[in-house]
Amino acid sequence: MKILIASNNSHKINEIKQIVAEKISTPIEFISPKSLNLTIDPEETGKTFAENAEIKAIAFYKAAKIPVIADDSGLEVGALNGLPGVNSARFAEAHNDAANRKKLLELLENSENRSARFYTVITFYDGEKVLFFDGECKGEIIREEKGNAGFGYDPIFVPLGGTKTFAELSEKEKNKISHRYNAIANFCDNFLKNNL
Ligand code: IMP
């Protein structure tokens, strides 16, 4: 069995492959859209992470006709009623991480409540069933950026129980506790293991 990872981000594809390989030994082969010469990039018009992940999974399934997993992630901030949420990548300006962080810090300037979580939904679709697996990483938004690693909101997010931001952790350290790790682990434990 092959599963297509519905993402054009090679970094994300490698991360998913690596986490699955660490967790279980499976004959299932994970492949990229690039390996099938697929260049689709569906518009993420959903109001929730699950809706967006499903939109991507269905679009890639229609193109490839093999089982697909798609993911959608973002940051939810308690004091902002869950914003930036599905708009995480374009909170201030599309794909401008620095501007998005700046906007968030400004909105929280007078807030004592700094709680937040990163959240990921993975959708599996095989032409018949649509399944959802989620994962979160709770933490808080600090007042100033720290660290140079990672991307997005990493420099202002400190995971619960930690002292360093995601941007001060190595990729390996972050990937052991991240929302994406937890969602992929959930997919392995509650789906892959039963379908080997
Ligand atoms: P995506 O769905 O994984 O592409 O994530 C959408 C947006 O959420 C990204 O552009 C980031 O702004 C934010 N985001 C998701 N995961 C992370 C993370 O691990 N660190 C920092 N920001 C993230």
PDB file of C-alpha atoms and ligand atoms in Angstrom:
ATOM      1  CA  MET A   1       0.000   0.000   0.000  1.00  0.00           C
ATOM      2  CA  LYS A   2       1.116   3.513  -0.804  1.00  0.00           C
ATOM      3  CA  ILE A   3      -0.089   6.684   0.901  1.00  0.00           C
ATOM      4  CA  LEU A   4       0.298  10.052  -0.764  1.00  0.00           C
ATOM      5  CA  ILE A   5       1.219  12.957   1.539  1.00  0.00           C
ATOM      6  CA  ALA A   6      -0.831  15.903   0.258  1.00  0.00           C
ATOM      7  CA  SER A   7       1.783  18.598   0.677  1.00  0.00           C
ATOM      8  CA  ASN A   8       4.168  20.388  -1.629  1.00  0.00           C
ATOM      9  CA  ASN A   9       6.475  21.087   1.333  1.00  0.00           C
ATOM     10  CA  SER A  10       9.360  18.584   1.164  1.00  0.00           C
ATOM     11  CA  HIS A  11      10.346  19.425   4.745  1.00  0.00           C
ATOM     12  CA  LYS A  12       6.909  18.393   6.011  1.00  0.00           C
ATOM     13  CA  ILE A  13       6.969  15.206   3.919  1.00  0.00           C
ATOM     14  CA  ASN A  14      10.317  14.171   5.413  1.00  0.00           C
ATOM     15  CA  GLU A  15       9.130  14.983   8.931  1.00  0.00           C
ATOM     16  CA  ILE A  16       6.050  12.774   8.525  1.00  0.00           C
ATOM     17  CA  LYS A  17       8.095   9.908   7.035  1.00  0.00           C
ATOM     18  CA  GLN A  18      10.647  10.180   9.841  1.00  0.00           C
ATOM     19  CA  ILE A  19       8.075  10.170  12.661  1.00  0.00           C
ATOM     20  CA  VAL A  20       6.210   7.183  11.198  1.00  0.00           C
ATOM     21  CA  ALA A  21       9.489   5.279  10.739  1.00  0.00           C
ATOM     22  CA  GLU A  22      10.482   5.982  14.365  1.00  0.00           C
ATOM     23  CA  LYS A  23       7.127   4.862  15.736  1.00  0.00           C
ATOM     24  CA  ILE A  24       6.351   1.711  13.768  1.00  0.00           C
ATOM     25  CA  SER A  25       7.712  -0.663  11.210  1.00  0.00           C
ATOM     26  CA  THR A  26       5.269  -0.611   8.307  1.00  0.00           C
ATOM     27  CA  PRO A  27       5.370  -1.829   4.717  1.00  0.00           C
ATOM     28  CA  ILE A  28       3.298   1.208   3.757  1.00  0.00           C
ATOM     29  CA  GLU A  29       5.257   3.565   1.525  1.00  0.00           C
ATOM     30  CA  PHE A  30       4.682   7.304   1.878  1.00  0.00           C
ATOM     31  CA  ILE A  31       5.100   9.209  -1.362  1.00  0.00           C
ATOM     32  CA  SER A  32       5.155  12.865  -2.388  1.00  0.00           C
ATOM     33  CA  PRO A  33       3.032  14.658  -5.012  1.00  0.00           C
ATOM     34  CA  LYS A  34       6.295  15.469  -6.795  1.00  0.00           C
ATOM     35  CA  SER A  35       7.029  11.757  -7.276  1.00  0.00           C
ATOM     36  CA  LEU A  36       3.720  11.515  -9.185  1.00  0.00           C
ATOM     37  CA  ASN A  37       4.308  14.766 -11.082  1.00  0.00           C
ATOM     38  CA  LEU A  38       1.302  16.322  -9.338  1.00  0.00           C
ATOM     39  CA  THR A  39       1.367  20.085  -9.057  1.00  0.00           C
ATOM     40  CA  ILE A  40      -2.047  20.880  -7.574  1.00  0.00           C
ATOM     41  CA  ASP A  41      -2.347  23.431  -4.787  1.00  0.00           C
ATOM     42  CA  PRO A  42      -5.986  23.520  -3.594  1.00  0.00           C
ATOM     43  CA  GLU A  43      -7.317  26.707  -2.038  1.00  0.00           C
ATOM     44  CA  GLU A  44      -7.790  26.374   1.728  1.00  0.00           C
ATOM     45  CA  THR A  45     -11.256  27.882   2.086  1.00  0.00           C
ATOM     46  CA  GLY A  46     -12.330  25.934   5.198  1.00  0.00           C
ATOM     47  CA  LYS A  47     -13.367  27.543   8.483  1.00  0.00           C
ATOM     48  CA  THR A  48     -11.640  24.863  10.558  1.00  0.00           C
ATOM     49  CA  PHE A  49      -8.366  22.943  10.390  1.00  0.00           C
ATOM     50  CA  ALA A  50     -10.338  19.749   9.750  1.00  0.00           C
ATOM     51  CA  GLU A  51     -12.210  21.310   6.810  1.00  0.00           C
ATOM     52  CA  ASN A  52      -8.962  22.505   5.235  1.00  0.00           C
ATOM     53  CA  ALA A  53      -7.224  19.159   5.719  1.00  0.00           C
ATOM     54  CA  GLU A  54     -10.233  17.421   4.149  1.00  0.00           C
ATOM     55  CA  ILE A  55     -10.256  19.824   1.161  1.00  0.00           C
ATOM     56  CA  LYS A  56      -6.594  18.990   0.500  1.00  0.00           C
ATOM     57  CA  ALA A  57      -7.025  15.229   1.019  1.00  0.00           C
ATOM     58  CA  ILE A  58      -9.971  15.038  -1.394  1.00  0.00           C
ATOM     59  CA  ALA A  59      -8.291  17.189  -4.060  1.00  0.00           C
ATOM     60  CA  PHE A  60      -5.116  15.085  -4.030  1.00  0.00           C
ATOM     61  CA  TYR A  61      -7.122  11.836  -3.965  1.00  0.00           C
ATOM     62  CA  LYS A  62      -9.085  12.919  -7.046  1.00  0.00           C
ATOM     63  CA  ALA A  63      -5.821  13.598  -8.853  1.00  0.00           C
ATOM     64  CA  ALA A  64      -3.908  10.488  -7.750  1.00  0.00           C
ATOM     65  CA  LYS A  65      -6.608   7.884  -6.947  1.00  0.00           C
ATOM     66  CA  ILE A  66      -4.564   6.418  -4.095  1.00  0.00           C
ATOM     67  CA  PRO A  67      -5.039   6.849  -0.306  1.00  0.00           C
ATOM     68  CA  VAL A  68      -3.989  10.284   0.906  1.00  0.00           C
ATOM     69  CA  ILE A  69      -3.135  12.047   4.137  1.00  0.00           C
ATOM     70  CA  ALA A  70      -3.310  15.841   4.371  1.00  0.00           C
ATOM     71  CA  ASP A  71      -2.585  18.074   7.353  1.00  0.00           C
ATOM     72  CA  ASP A  72      -3.496  21.547   8.451  1.00  0.00           C
ATOM     73  CA  SER A  73      -1.993  23.348  11.433  1.00  0.00           C
ATOM     74  CA  GLY A  74      -1.963  26.651  13.200  1.00  0.00           C
ATOM     75  CA  LEU A  75      -1.775  28.578  16.440  1.00  0.00           C
ATOM     76  CA  GLU A  76      -4.772  29.250  18.687  1.00  0.00           C
ATOM     77  CA  VAL A  77      -4.452  31.950  21.334  1.00  0.00           C
ATOM     78  CA  GLY A  78      -6.786  31.885  24.358  1.00  0.00           C
ATOM     79  CA  ALA A  79      -7.038  35.659  24.891  1.00  0.00           C
ATOM     80  CA  LEU A  80      -7.945  36.082  21.191  1.00  0.00           C
ATOM     81  CA  ASN A  81     -10.700  33.444  21.225  1.00  0.00           C
ATOM     82  CA  GLY A  82      -8.653  31.047  19.125  1.00  0.00           C
ATOM     83  CA  LEU A  83      -7.147  33.491  16.619  1.00  0.00           C
ATOM     84  CA  PRO A  84      -5.101  33.388  14.437  1.00  0.00           C
ATOM     85  CA  GLY A  85      -6.367  29.785  13.963  1.00  0.00           C
ATOM     86  CA  VAL A  86      -6.864  28.804  10.326  1.00  0.00           C
ATOM     87  CA  ASN A  87      -5.513  32.226   9.377  1.00  0.00           C
ATOM     88  CA  SER A  88      -2.136  31.585  11.061  1.00  0.00           C
ATOM     89  CA  ALA A  89      -0.154  31.774   7.807  1.00  0.00           C
ATOM     90  CA  ARG A  90      -1.799  35.055   6.785  1.00  0.00           C
ATOM     91  CA  PHE A  91      -2.680  36.765  10.093  1.00  0.00           C
ATOM     92  CA  ALA A  92      -1.070  40.105   9.174  1.00  0.00           C
ATOM     93  CA  GLU A  93       0.172  39.308   5.698  1.00  0.00           C
ATOM     94  CA  ALA A  94       0.293  36.075   3.686  1.00  0.00           C
ATOM     95  CA  HIS A  95       3.383  34.009   4.491  1.00  0.00           C
ATOM     96  CA  ASN A  96       5.131  36.902   6.252  1.00  0.00           C
ATOM     97  CA  ASP A  97       6.090  35.187   9.520  1.00  0.00           C
ATOM     98  CA  ALA A  98       7.740  38.269  11.061  1.00  0.00           C
ATOM     99  CA  ALA A  99       4.703  40.483  10.376  1.00  0.00           C
ATOM    100  CA  ASN A 100       2.342  37.804  11.714  1.00  0.00           C
ATOM    101  CA  ARG A 101       4.327  37.506  14.969  1.00  0.00           C
ATOM    102  CA  LYS A 102       4.476  41.287  15.342  1.00  0.00           C
ATOM    103  CA  LYS A 103       0.710  41.600  14.978  1.00  0.00           C
ATOM    104  CA  LEU A 104       0.147  38.863  17.561  1.00  0.00           C
ATOM    105  CA  LEU A 105       2.526  40.443  20.098  1.00  0.00           C
ATOM    106  CA  GLU A 106       0.830  43.831  19.637  1.00  0.00           C
ATOM    107  CA  LEU A 107      -2.634  42.359  20.170  1.00  0.00           C
ATOM    108  CA  LEU A 108      -1.439  40.666  23.375  1.00  0.00           C
ATOM    109  CA  GLU A 109       0.503  43.660  24.683  1.00  0.00           C
ATOM    110  CA  ASN A 110      -1.910  44.336  27.558  1.00  0.00           C
ATOM    111  CA  SER A 111      -2.953  40.740  28.143  1.00  0.00           C
ATOM    112  CA  GLU A 112      -1.876  38.757  31.191  1.00  0.00           C
ATOM    113  CA  ASN A 113      -3.474  35.641  29.697  1.00  0.00           C
ATOM    114  CA  ARG A 114      -0.709  34.309  27.413  1.00  0.00           C
ATOM    115  CA  SER A 115      -2.008  30.744  26.951  1.00  0.00           C
ATOM    116  CA  ALA A 116      -1.959  29.264  23.450  1.00  0.00           C
ATOM    117  CA  ARG A 117      -1.735  25.981  21.633  1.00  0.00           C
ATOM    118  CA  PHE A 118      -0.456  24.752  18.327  1.00  0.00           C
ATOM    119  CA  TYR A 119      -2.954  22.377  16.759  1.00  0.00           C
ATOM    120  CA  THR A 120      -2.781  19.939  13.828  1.00  0.00           C
ATOM    121  CA  VAL A 121      -5.415  17.880  12.094  1.00  0.00           C
ATOM    122  CA  ILE A 122      -4.464  15.035   9.768  1.00  0.00           C
ATOM    123  CA  THR A 123      -7.120  13.747   7.382  1.00  0.00           C
ATOM    124  CA  PHE A 124      -6.913  10.341   5.746  1.00  0.00           C
ATOM    125  CA  TYR A 125      -9.039   9.731   2.638  1.00  0.00           C
ATOM    126  CA  ASP A 126      -9.087   6.635   0.461  1.00  0.00           C
ATOM    127  CA  GLY A 127     -12.064   7.402  -1.772  1.00  0.00           C
ATOM    128  CA  GLU A 128     -14.481   5.873   0.768  1.00  0.00           C
ATOM    129  CA  LYS A 129     -13.775   6.870   4.316  1.00  0.00           C
ATOM    130  CA  VAL A 130     -12.620  10.226   5.672  1.00  0.00           C
ATOM    131  CA  LEU A 131     -10.808   9.899   9.012  1.00  0.00           C
ATOM    132  CA  PHE A 132      -9.420  12.611  11.286  1.00  0.00           C
ATOM    133  CA  PHE A 133      -6.500  12.492  13.725  1.00  0.00           C
ATOM    134  CA  ASP A 134      -5.471  15.524  15.751  1.00  0.00           C
ATOM    135  CA  GLY A 135      -2.627  16.611  17.984  1.00  0.00           C
ATOM    136  CA  GLU A 136      -1.835  19.644  20.097  1.00  0.00           C
ATOM    137  CA  CYS A 137       1.027  21.287  21.930  1.00  0.00           C
ATOM    138  CA  LYS A 138       0.006  23.633  24.732  1.00  0.00           C
ATOM    139  CA  GLY A 139       2.133  26.543  25.832  1.00  0.00           C
ATOM    140  CA  GLU A 140       2.306  30.291  26.120  1.00  0.00           C
ATOM    141  CA  ILE A 141       3.191  33.349  24.073  1.00  0.00           C
ATOM    142  CA  ILE A 142       6.121  35.275  25.520  1.00  0.00           C
ATOM    143  CA  ARG A 143       6.559  39.055  25.152  1.00  0.00           C
ATOM    144  CA  GLU A 144       9.691  39.125  22.979  1.00  0.00           C
ATOM    145  CA  GLU A 145      11.103  36.888  20.282  1.00  0.00           C
ATOM    146  CA  LYS A 146      13.788  34.384  21.297  1.00  0.00           C
ATOM    147  CA  GLY A 147      15.740  31.964  19.094  1.00  0.00           C
ATOM    148  CA  ASN A 148      16.436  31.643  15.392  1.00  0.00           C
ATOM    149  CA  ALA A 149      15.405  28.091  14.523  1.00  0.00           C
ATOM    150  CA  GLY A 150      12.108  26.921  13.065  1.00  0.00           C
ATOM    151  CA  PHE A 151       9.501  29.073  11.362  1.00  0.00           C
ATOM    152  CA  GLY A 152       6.168  30.828  11.898  1.00  0.00           C
ATOM    153  CA  TYR A 153       5.369  31.579  15.540  1.00  0.00           C
ATOM    154  CA  ASP A 154       8.247  29.466  16.927  1.00  0.00           C
ATOM    155  CA  PRO A 155      10.247  32.413  18.405  1.00  0.00           C
ATOM    156  CA  ILE A 156       7.341  33.538  20.641  1.00  0.00           C
ATOM    157  CA  PHE A 157       5.964  30.137  21.753  1.00  0.00           C
ATOM    158  CA  VAL A 158       7.213  28.322  24.866  1.00  0.00           C
ATOM    159  CA  PRO A 159       5.718  24.829  25.297  1.00  0.00           C
ATOM    160  CA  LEU A 160       4.130  23.962  28.648  1.00  0.00           C
ATOM    161  CA  GLY A 161       6.706  22.911  31.249  1.00  0.00           C
ATOM    162  CA  GLY A 162       9.575  24.293  29.171  1.00  0.00           C
ATOM    163  CA  THR A 163      11.761  27.388  29.393  1.00  0.00           C
ATOM    164  CA  LYS A 164      12.899  27.678  25.763  1.00  0.00           C
ATOM    165  CA  THR A 165      10.863  28.782  22.757  1.00  0.00           C
ATOM    166  CA  PHE A 166      10.320  26.370  19.856  1.00  0.00           C
ATOM    167  CA  ALA A 167      12.887  28.503  18.000  1.00  0.00           C
ATOM    168  CA  GLU A 168      15.511  27.738  20.688  1.00  0.00           C
ATOM    169  CA  LEU A 169      14.995  23.974  20.420  1.00  0.00           C
ATOM    170  CA  SER A 170      16.702  21.742  17.898  1.00  0.00           C
ATOM    171  CA  GLU A 171      14.463  20.276  15.210  1.00  0.00           C
ATOM    172  CA  LYS A 172      14.777  16.908  16.943  1.00  0.00           C
ATOM    173  CA  GLU A 173      13.730  18.317  20.327  1.00  0.00           C
ATOM    174  CA  LYS A 174      10.767  20.192  18.835  1.00  0.00           C
ATOM    175  CA  ASN A 175       9.633  17.172  16.833  1.00  0.00           C
ATOM    176  CA  LYS A 176       9.325  15.069  20.018  1.00  0.00           C
ATOM    177  CA  ILE A 177       6.633  17.302  21.510  1.00  0.00           C
ATOM    178  CA  SER A 178       5.113  19.228  18.627  1.00  0.00           C
ATOM    179  CA  HIS A 179       1.454  19.309  17.589  1.00  0.00           C
ATOM    180  CA  ARG A 180       2.448  17.692  14.268  1.00  0.00           C
ATOM    181  CA  TYR A 181       4.292  14.899  16.119  1.00  0.00           C
ATOM    182  CA  ASN A 182       1.247  14.267  18.319  1.00  0.00           C
ATOM    183  CA  ALA A 183      -1.123  14.168  15.329  1.00  0.00           C
ATOM    184  CA  ILE A 184       1.127  11.806  13.361  1.00  0.00           C
ATOM    185  CA  ALA A 185       1.584   9.603  16.445  1.00  0.00           C
ATOM    186  CA  ASN A 186      -2.213   9.528  16.816  1.00  0.00           C
ATOM    187  CA  PHE A 187      -2.515   8.475  13.134  1.00  0.00           C
ATOM    188  CA  CYS A 188       0.090   5.719  13.651  1.00  0.00           C
ATOM    189  CA  ASP A 189      -1.430   4.397  16.890  1.00  0.00           C
ATOM    190  CA  ASN A 190      -5.070   4.551  15.869  1.00  0.00           C
ATOM    191  CA  PHE A 191      -4.943   3.777  12.160  1.00  0.00           C
ATOM    192  CA  LEU A 192      -1.656   2.534  10.694  1.00  0.00           C
ATOM    193  CA  LYS A 193      -1.067  -0.101  13.380  1.00  0.00           C
ATOM    194  CA  ASN A 194      -4.449  -1.667  12.598  1.00  0.00           C
ATOM    195  CA  ASN A 195      -3.945  -1.540   8.838  1.00  0.00           C
ATOM    196  CA  LEU A 196      -0.454  -2.963   8.370  1.00  0.00           C
TER     197      LEU A 196
HETATM  198  P1  IMP B   1       0.559  24.586   7.994  1.00  0.00           P
HETATM  199  O1  IMP B   1      -0.899  24.214   7.918  1.00  0.00           O
HETATM  200  O2  IMP B   1       1.398  23.511   8.629  1.00  0.00           O
HETATM  201  O3  IMP B   1       1.099  25.063   6.681  1.00  0.00           O
HETATM  202  O4  IMP B   1       0.662  25.807   9.004  1.00  0.00           O
HETATM  203  C1  IMP B   1      -0.016  27.045   8.784  1.00  0.00           C
HETATM  204  C2  IMP B   1       0.634  28.156   9.581  1.00  0.00           C
HETATM  205  O5  IMP B   1       0.533  27.878  10.990  1.00  0.00           O
HETATM  206  C3  IMP B   1       2.132  28.337   9.330  1.00  0.00           C
HETATM  207  O6  IMP B   1       2.374  29.168   8.220  1.00  0.00           O
HETATM  208  C4  IMP B   1       2.573  28.997  10.648  1.00  0.00           C
HETATM  209  O7  IMP B   1       2.256  30.369  10.652  1.00  0.00           O
HETATM  210  C5  IMP B   1       1.712  28.295  11.669  1.00  0.00           C
HETATM  211  N1  IMP B   1       2.384  27.085  12.185  1.00  0.00           N
HETATM  212  C6  IMP B   1       2.024  25.795  11.984  1.00  0.00           C
HETATM  213  N2  IMP B   1       2.883  24.952  12.582  1.00  0.00           N
HETATM  214  C7  IMP B   1       3.819  25.726  13.169  1.00  0.00           C
HETATM  215  C8  IMP B   1       4.975  25.423  13.934  1.00  0.00           C
HETATM  216  O8  IMP B   1       5.360  24.260  14.189  1.00  0.00           O
HETATM  217  N3  IMP B   1       5.687  26.481  14.372  1.00  0.00           N
HETATM  218  C9  IMP B   1       5.336  27.778  14.114  1.00  0.00           C
HETATM  219  N4  IMP B   1       4.280  28.118  13.395  1.00  0.00           N
HETATM  220  C10 IMP B   1       3.507  27.089  12.919  1.00  0.00           C
END
